[in-house]
Coordinates of C-alpha atoms and ligand atoms in Angstrom, one line a residue:
X1 CA 9.3 -19.8 7.9
X2 CA 6.0 -17.6 7.3
X3 CA 5.8 -14.8 9.5
X4 CA 2.6 -14.3 11.5
X5 CA 3.1 -11.8 13.9
X6 CA 4.1 -8.0 12.5
X7 CA 6.0 -6.0 14.5
X8 CA 4.0 -3.3 14.4
X9 CA 6.3 -0.8 16.4
X10 CA 9.3 -1.2 14.0
X11 CA 6.4 -1.4 10.9
X12 CA 5.1 2.2 11.8
X13 CA 8.7 3.6 12.1
X14 CA 9.0 2.9 8.4
X15 CA 6.3 5.3 7.5
X16 CA 7.5 8.9 8.4
X17 CA 4.0 10.1 7.5
X18 CA 2.5 8.5 10.4
X19 CA 4.4 10.9 13.0
X20 CA 2.7 14.0 11.9
X21 CA -0.4 15.6 13.4
X22 CA -3.7 16.6 12.0
X23 CA -5.5 19.6 13.5
X24 CA -3.2 19.1 16.7
X25 CA -3.9 15.5 16.7
X26 CA -1.8 12.6 15.9
X27 CA -2.9 11.4 12.7
X28 CA -5.0 8.1 12.3
X29 CA -5.2 7.2 8.7
X30 CA -8.1 5.3 8.2
X31 CA -8.7 5.8 4.6
X32 CA -6.1 3.3 3.1
X33 CA -8.7 1.9 0.8
X34 CA -8.1 5.1 -1.2
X35 CA -4.8 5.0 -1.1
X36 CA -1.8 3.7 1.1
X37 CA 1.2 5.6 3.0
X38 CA 4.3 5.4 1.6
X39 CA 7.2 3.2 3.6
X40 CA 10.8 5.1 3.8
X41 CA 12.0 2.2 1.6
X42 CA 9.7 3.1 -1.4
X43 CA 10.8 6.7 -0.6
X44 CA 14.2 6.1 -0.6
X45 CA 13.9 4.3 -4.4
X46 CA 12.2 7.4 -5.6
X47 CA 15.0 9.6 -4.5
X48 CA 17.6 7.6 -5.4
X49 CA 16.4 7.4 -8.8
X50 CA 16.2 11.0 -9.0
X51 CA 19.5 11.7 -7.2
X52 CA 21.6 9.0 -9.5
X53 CA 20.3 7.3 -12.5
X54 CA 17.5 9.9 -14.0
X55 CA 17.1 8.9 -18.0
X56 CA 15.1 7.9 -20.2
X57 CA 14.6 4.6 -20.9
X58 CA 14.9 1.8 -23.8
X59 CA 16.6 4.1 -26.3
X60 CA 19.6 5.5 -25.0
X61 CA 23.4 3.8 -25.4
X62 CA 24.8 6.3 -22.1
X63 CA 25.3 4.5 -18.8
X64 CA 22.7 6.2 -17.1
X65 CA 19.8 5.5 -19.7
X66 CA 21.1 1.7 -19.5
X67 CA 21.3 1.8 -15.1
X68 CA 17.2 3.1 -15.8
X69 CA 16.1 0.7 -18.3
X70 CA 17.7 -2.1 -16.2
X71 CA 15.6 -1.1 -13.3
X72 CA 12.5 -0.8 -14.9
X73 CA 12.8 -4.0 -16.8
X74 CA 13.7 -5.5 -13.1
X75 CA 10.5 -3.6 -11.8
X76 CA 8.3 -5.6 -14.2
X77 CA 9.8 -9.1 -13.3
X78 CA 9.3 -8.0 -9.4
X79 CA 5.9 -7.9 -10.7
X80 CA 5.5 -10.8 -12.6
X81 CA 6.9 -12.8 -9.8
X82 CA 4.4 -11.1 -7.4
X83 CA 1.6 -12.0 -9.5
X84 CA 2.9 -15.3 -10.9
X85 CA 2.5 -14.3 -14.1
X86 CA 4.4 -17.0 -16.7
X87 CA 5.7 -14.4 -18.7
X88 CA 7.3 -10.8 -18.1
X89 CA 5.7 -9.3 -21.7
X90 CA 2.0 -10.4 -20.0
X91 CA 2.6 -7.4 -17.8
X92 CA 1.6 -4.2 -18.9
X93 CA 3.2 -0.9 -16.6
X94 CA 0.5 1.2 -16.6
X95 CA -0.9 4.9 -14.7
X96 CA -3.0 2.6 -12.7
X97 CA -6.2 0.3 -12.7
X98 CA -8.5 2.7 -14.6
X99 CA -5.6 3.1 -17.3
X100 CA -5.5 -0.6 -17.4
X101 CA -9.4 -1.5 -17.5
X102 CA -9.8 1.2 -20.3
X103 CA -6.6 -0.6 -22.1
X104 CA -9.0 -3.9 -22.3
X105 CA -12.4 -1.8 -23.0
X106 CA -10.4 -0.5 -25.9
X107 CA -9.4 -3.3 -27.4
X108 CA -12.8 -5.3 -27.2
X109 CA -14.0 -2.4 -29.3
X110 CA -12.6 -3.8 -32.0
X111 CA -14.0 -7.7 -31.4
X112 CA -17.3 -7.5 -30.1
X113 CA -20.2 -7.1 -32.4
X114 CA -24.1 -5.6 -31.5
X115 CA -26.0 -8.3 -29.7
X116 CA -22.8 -9.6 -27.6
X117 CA -23.4 -9.8 -23.7
X118 CA -20.6 -8.2 -21.2
X119 CA -21.4 -8.6 -17.8
X120 CA -19.9 -6.5 -14.6
X121 CA -21.3 -6.9 -11.2
X122 CA -23.4 -4.6 -9.2
X123 CA -20.2 -3.8 -6.6
X124 CA -18.0 -2.2 -9.0
X125 CA -16.1 0.7 -9.0
X126 CA -16.8 3.4 -11.5
X127 CA -13.9 2.8 -13.3
X128 CA -14.9 -0.8 -14.1
X129 CA -18.2 0.7 -15.0
X130 CA -17.9 3.4 -17.4
X131 CA -15.4 2.5 -19.9
X132 CA -17.6 -0.6 -20.7
X133 CA -21.0 1.4 -20.8
X134 CA -18.8 3.4 -23.5
X135 CA -17.8 0.6 -25.2
X136 CA -21.0 -1.0 -25.8
X137 CA -21.7 2.5 -27.2
X138 CA -19.4 2.2 -29.7
X139 CA -19.9 -1.7 -30.5
X140 CA -23.8 -2.1 -29.5
X141 CA -23.0 -4.7 -27.1
X142 CA -25.3 -5.2 -24.1
X143 CA -24.3 -4.7 -20.7
X144 CA -25.7 -7.1 -18.1
X145 CA -25.2 -6.3 -14.1
X146 CA -24.9 -9.6 -11.5
X147 CA -26.8 -8.0 -9.1
X148 CA -26.0 -8.2 -4.8
X149 CA -27.9 -9.0 -2.1
X150 CA -28.5 -6.9 1.3
X151 CA -24.9 -8.6 2.8
X152 CA -23.4 -6.6 -0.1
X153 CA -22.5 -10.0 -1.7
X154 CA -22.9 -11.3 -5.3
X155 CA -25.8 -13.4 -6.3
X156 CA -24.4 -16.2 -7.9
X157 CA -27.4 -17.6 -8.5
X158 CA -28.1 -15.0 -10.8
X159 CA -24.8 -14.8 -12.2
X160 CA -25.3 -18.2 -13.5
X161 CA -28.8 -17.4 -15.0
X162 CA -27.3 -14.3 -16.9
X163 CA -24.6 -16.3 -18.5
X164 CA -25.2 -17.2 -21.7
X165 CA -23.3 -18.0 -25.2
X166 CA -23.6 -14.8 -25.8
X167 CA -21.5 -13.5 -23.3
X168 CA -18.5 -12.5 -24.3
X169 CA -16.4 -10.4 -21.2
X170 CA -16.9 -10.9 -17.5
X171 CA -15.8 -7.6 -15.2
X172 CA -15.8 -8.3 -11.5
X173 CA -13.5 -6.5 -8.8
X174 CA -12.0 -9.2 -6.2
X175 CA -12.6 -6.8 -3.4
X176 CA -15.0 -4.2 -3.0
X177 CA -13.5 -0.6 -2.2
X178 CA -16.7 0.4 -1.1
X179 CA -18.1 -2.4 1.2
X180 CA -14.8 -5.0 1.6
X181 CA -16.8 -7.6 0.1
X182 CA -14.3 -10.2 -1.3
X183 CA -16.0 -12.0 -4.6
X184 CA -15.9 -15.4 -5.6
X185 CA -13.4 -15.1 -8.4
X186 CA -12.4 -18.7 -9.0
X187 CA -16.3 -19.3 -9.6
X188 CA -16.6 -16.7 -11.7
X189 CA -13.7 -17.3 -13.5
X190 CA -14.2 -21.0 -14.4
X191 CA -18.4 -20.5 -15.0
X192 CA -17.5 -17.8 -17.6
X193 CA -14.8 -20.0 -19.3
X194 CA -17.0 -22.6 -19.6
X195 CA -19.4 -20.2 -21.8
X196 CA -16.2 -19.2 -23.8
X197 CA -16.0 -15.8 -22.1
X198 CA -12.9 -13.7 -21.0
X199 CA -13.0 -12.4 -17.6
X200 CA -11.2 -9.3 -16.2
X201 CA -11.0 -9.0 -12.6
X202 CA -10.0 -5.2 -10.9
X203 CA -7.8 -6.6 -8.0
X204 CA -7.2 -2.8 -7.2
X205 CA -8.5 -3.3 -3.6
X206 CA -7.4 -7.0 -3.3
X207 CA -3.8 -6.8 -4.1
X208 CA -3.0 -5.0 -0.6
X209 CA -4.3 -7.7 1.2
X210 CA -4.4 -10.9 -1.2
X211 CA -1.3 -12.0 -3.2
X212 CA -3.2 -13.1 -6.5
X213 CA -1.7 -15.6 -8.6
X214 CA -2.7 -15.3 -12.2
X215 CA -2.0 -18.6 -13.4
X216 CA -4.2 -20.5 -10.9
X217 CA -6.9 -18.3 -11.2
X218 CA -6.4 -18.9 -14.7
X219 CA -7.8 -15.2 -15.2
X220 CA -7.4 -13.7 -18.7
X221 CA -6.8 -9.9 -17.2
X222 CA -6.2 -8.6 -14.0
X223 CA -5.5 -5.0 -12.8
X224 CA -4.1 -2.7 -10.0
X225 CA -2.7 0.1 -8.9
X226 CA 0.5 0.8 -7.5
X227 CA -0.8 3.6 -5.0
X228 CA -3.1 1.1 -2.8
X229 CA -0.4 -0.9 -2.2
X230 CA 2.7 1.1 -0.7
X231 CA 3.6 2.6 -3.8
X232 CA 3.5 6.0 -5.8
X233 CA 0.7 7.1 -7.8
X234 CA 0.3 6.9 -11.8
X235 CA 1.6 3.3 -11.7
X236 CA -0.2 -0.3 -12.2
X237 CA -0.3 -3.2 -13.7
X238 CA -2.1 -4.7 -16.4
X239 CA -1.9 -8.9 -16.7
X240 CA -3.4 -10.1 -19.9
X241 CA -2.5 -13.4 -21.2
X242 CA -0.1 -13.5 -24.0
X243 CA -3.1 -14.8 -26.7
X244 CA -5.2 -11.9 -25.4
X245 CA -2.6 -8.8 -25.5
X246 CA -1.5 -10.1 -28.9
X247 CA -5.1 -10.2 -29.7
X248 CA -5.9 -7.1 -28.9
X249 CA -5.3 -3.7 -30.9
X250 CA -3.1 -1.1 -28.7
X251 CA -4.4 1.9 -27.1
X252 CA -2.5 4.7 -27.7
X253 CA -0.1 5.6 -30.4
X254 CA 3.4 6.9 -30.3
X255 CA 7.1 6.7 -29.6
X256 CA 7.9 3.1 -27.7
X257 CA 5.1 1.3 -29.0
X258 CA 6.0 0.5 -32.8
X259 CA 8.6 -1.5 -34.3
X260 CA 8.4 0.6 -37.8
X261 CA 6.7 4.0 -38.9
X262 CA 6.1 5.1 -42.4
X263 CA 3.4 7.5 -43.5
X264 CA 2.4 4.7 -45.6
X265 CA 2.0 1.9 -42.6
X266 CA 3.2 1.4 -39.1
X267 CA 3.5 -2.0 -37.4
X268 CA 3.8 -2.3 -34.0
X269 CA 6.3 -3.5 -31.2
X270 CA 6.2 -6.4 -29.5
X271 CA 4.7 -7.3 -26.2
X272 CA 4.9 -5.1 -23.6
X273 CA 6.0 -2.1 -25.4
X274 CA 2.6 -2.1 -27.7
X275 CA 1.1 -1.2 -25.0
X276 CA 3.3 1.4 -23.4
X277 CA 3.1 4.2 -25.6
X278 CA 5.3 7.4 -24.7
X279 CA 7.7 7.3 -22.1
X280 CA 6.5 5.7 -19.2
X281 CA 6.7 6.6 -15.2
X282 CA 10.1 5.0 -15.2
X283 CA 10.3 6.2 -11.7
X284 CA 6.8 5.0 -10.4
X285 CA 7.6 1.7 -11.9
X286 CA 10.8 1.4 -10.1
X287 CA 8.9 1.9 -7.0
X288 CA 6.3 0.0 -7.4
X289 CA 8.8 -2.9 -7.4
X290 CA 10.4 -1.3 -4.1
X291 CA 6.7 -1.2 -2.9
X292 CA 6.6 -5.3 -3.6
X293 CA 9.6 -5.9 -2.2
X294 CA 8.5 -4.4 0.9
X295 CA 5.3 -6.2 1.6
X296 CA 6.8 -9.0 0.7
X297 CA 9.2 -9.1 3.5
X298 CA 6.6 -8.6 5.7
X299 CA 4.6 -11.5 4.1
X300 CA 0.9 -11.3 2.9
X301 CA -0.3 -14.3 5.1
X302 CA 0.9 -12.3 8.2
X303 CA -0.6 -8.8 6.9
X304 CA -3.8 -10.5 6.0
X305 CA -4.3 -11.9 9.4
X306 CA -3.6 -9.2 11.4
X307 CA -5.9 -6.7 9.1
X308 CA -8.1 -9.4 10.1
X309 CA -8.0 -9.2 13.5
X310 CA -8.5 -5.0 13.1
X311 CA -11.4 -5.6 11.2
X312 CA -13.3 -7.7 13.9
X313 CA -11.9 -5.7 16.6
X314 CA -13.1 -2.3 14.7
X315 CA -16.7 -3.8 13.9
X316 CA -17.3 -5.2 17.4
X317 CA -16.8 -1.9 18.8
X318 CA -18.1 0.5 16.0
X319 CA -21.6 -1.6 16.1
X320 CA -21.7 -1.2 20.1
X321 CA -22.3 2.6 19.0
X322 CA -26.3 3.5 19.3
X323 CA -27.9 4.2 15.6
X324 CA -24.6 3.1 14.1
X325 CA -25.0 0.8 10.8
X326 CA -22.9 -1.4 9.0
X327 CA -23.5 -1.4 5.0
X328 CA -21.4 -4.8 3.9
X329 CA -21.3 -7.7 6.4
X330 CA -20.1 -10.3 3.8
X331 CA -18.8 -13.4 5.0
X332 CA -15.7 -12.9 3.2
X333 CA -14.3 -9.3 3.8
X334 CA -11.5 -7.0 4.1
X335 CA -10.6 -4.4 6.6
X336 CA -13.1 -2.2 5.4
X337 CA -16.3 -0.8 7.4
X338 CA -18.8 1.4 5.6
X339 CA -21.3 2.6 8.2
X340 CA -23.5 5.1 8.9
X341 CA -25.6 6.9 12.1
X342 CA -29.3 7.1 11.9
X343 CA -30.2 10.5 11.2
X344 CA -26.5 12.2 10.5
X345 CA -25.3 13.0 7.1
X346 CA -21.8 11.3 6.5
X347 CA -20.1 14.2 5.3
X348 CA -20.7 15.6 8.9
X349 CA -19.1 13.0 10.9
X350 CA -16.2 12.6 8.7
X351 CA -15.4 16.6 9.1
X352 CA -15.4 15.7 13.1
X353 CA -13.2 13.4 12.4
X354 CA -11.1 15.2 11.0
X355 CA -10.9 17.7 13.4
X356 CA -9.7 15.0 15.5
X357 CA -7.3 13.9 13.6
X358 CA -8.7 11.0 12.2
X359 CA -9.0 10.1 8.0
X360 CA -11.9 8.7 6.6
X361 CA -13.8 8.8 3.3
X362 CA -17.2 9.9 3.3
X363 CA -19.6 9.7 0.2
X364 CA -20.2 7.1 -2.4
X365 CA -17.0 5.7 -2.7
X366 CA -16.9 5.7 -6.6
X367 CA -19.6 3.2 -6.3
X368 CA -22.8 5.4 -6.8
X369 CA -24.5 2.3 -8.0
X370 CA -24.3 0.3 -4.3
X371 CA -25.3 3.6 -2.8
X372 CA -28.8 3.3 -4.7
X373 CA -29.2 0.1 -4.5
X374 CA -29.0 0.7 0.0
X375 CA -30.5 4.1 -0.8
X376 CA -28.3 6.2 1.0
X377 CA -26.6 9.3 -0.1
X378 CA -22.9 7.6 0.9
X379 CA -20.9 6.5 4.2
X380 CA -18.5 6.9 6.2
X381 CA -15.5 4.6 5.4
X382 CA -13.0 3.3 7.6
X383 CA -10.2 1.1 6.0
X384 CA -7.3 -0.4 7.6
X385 CA -3.8 -1.6 6.7
X386 CA -1.3 -3.2 8.4
X387 CA 0.4 -0.3 9.9
X388 CA -2.4 0.6 11.7
X389 CA -3.7 -0.8 15.5
X390 CA -5.8 -1.5 17.8
X391 CA -5.8 1.5 19.7
X392 CA -6.0 3.8 16.6
X393 CA -9.3 2.3 16.4
X394 CA -10.2 3.0 20.1
X395 CA -9.3 6.7 18.8
X396 CA -11.5 6.4 15.7
X397 CA -14.1 4.8 17.8
X398 CA -14.5 7.6 20.7
X399 CA -14.0 10.1 17.7
X400 CA -17.5 8.2 16.1
X401 CA -19.1 8.5 19.5
X402 CA -18.0 12.3 20.1
X403 CA -19.3 13.0 16.6
X404 CA -22.7 11.7 17.6
X405 CA -23.1 13.4 20.6
X406 CA -22.3 16.6 18.7
X407 CA -24.7 16.1 15.5
X408 CA -27.8 14.4 17.2
Ligands
PLP501 C1 -9.2 2.0 -6.1 C2 -9.7 1.2 -7.4 C3 -10.1 1.7 -8.5 C4 -9.3 2.7 -9.3 O1 -8.1 3.2 -9.2 P1 -7.2 4.2 -9.6 O2 -5.8 3.8 -8.9 O3 -7.9 5.5 -9.5 O4 -7.0 4.1 -10.9 C5 -10.7 0.8 -9.3 N1 -11.2 -0.3 -8.5 C6 -11.3 -0.4 -7.2 C7 -11.9 -1.4 -6.4 C8 -10.7 0.5 -6.5 O5 -10.4 0.4 -5.3

């Protein structure tokens, strides 16, 4: 049976950090789009690893090394099952989304020819823009941009016009971290494939809310970060279709990623190790698996439904504040509210909110082109998770009202 109503009181008990005070006020943590908080179950997995079986993996015959290897490979299978990849070796455990994108961008340097086109959306995080610009510089490929409208939605008619036989790769986020827009990735993947282009989806912001099925999506690459879905920092996933991962050259050279090394020639290890040079974040990988267990036990449909409620509630309450404008009003959104108050710099609002215990992000959210589009220096961004409450939304709204009164 799918759980549809969350026991928020019980859930909040799992997150020790939610008990702390900031500037003498109870913490109201609304910066989940930057990083999520960590439940005790994941903290326990980290402590267990370092307390009981910390060892390097894949090369030791001793017991600790075997236990660590088993746990790490078990985590890979948890990630595989979660995203429904066909094969475990299609899951590359990375340092995070940025790392995963760079592995693919580096690989395409061996594939692209001058004059080939690659396409990015206007809604991207810098980590899904800059590696591709670097790739264009290396290869002579041309970067095209799918434009957005004032609601913060991609203009799909323009996407279809830009797509051509020269397009080799399209990359787009599943959910925008700056505005919360859920992009029509099914349509993007389908249309790109019809033109023979590969597609990379940046799922960093989607993964905490939406359980993506990479086989159903038929996506070529999907990347996420563990730290945005209750896991630790410094770990993430690059999913790639086996054929693509076979085709792309390795990104980094080192231990673990080789089959045989001589000074004349080195042959590379099989997948996934070809892309996992050096000692990986073993503990991080295991804890990432624990985070997926934790979130799946609560259930993604219930998480999404509850966060949607928080989004509706926060949107309504915030819009009632005079002079407040929300950026990103797409029909399909996750629980991110990016806003400004006329005449006030977002940073000033953020500072006052912090004094009141409310953690939000201010600035360009690693998405300067979006800010440029709206002609603003940045926004205040409140982003909600399943452990937030309506009472916390009320605290946010009262704090924003207070900031407005102080600053205007
Ligand atoms: C956070 C985020 C990234 C970058 O993730 P890292 O963990 O910093 O590598 C990329 N894209 C989106 C949409 C994000 O939200």
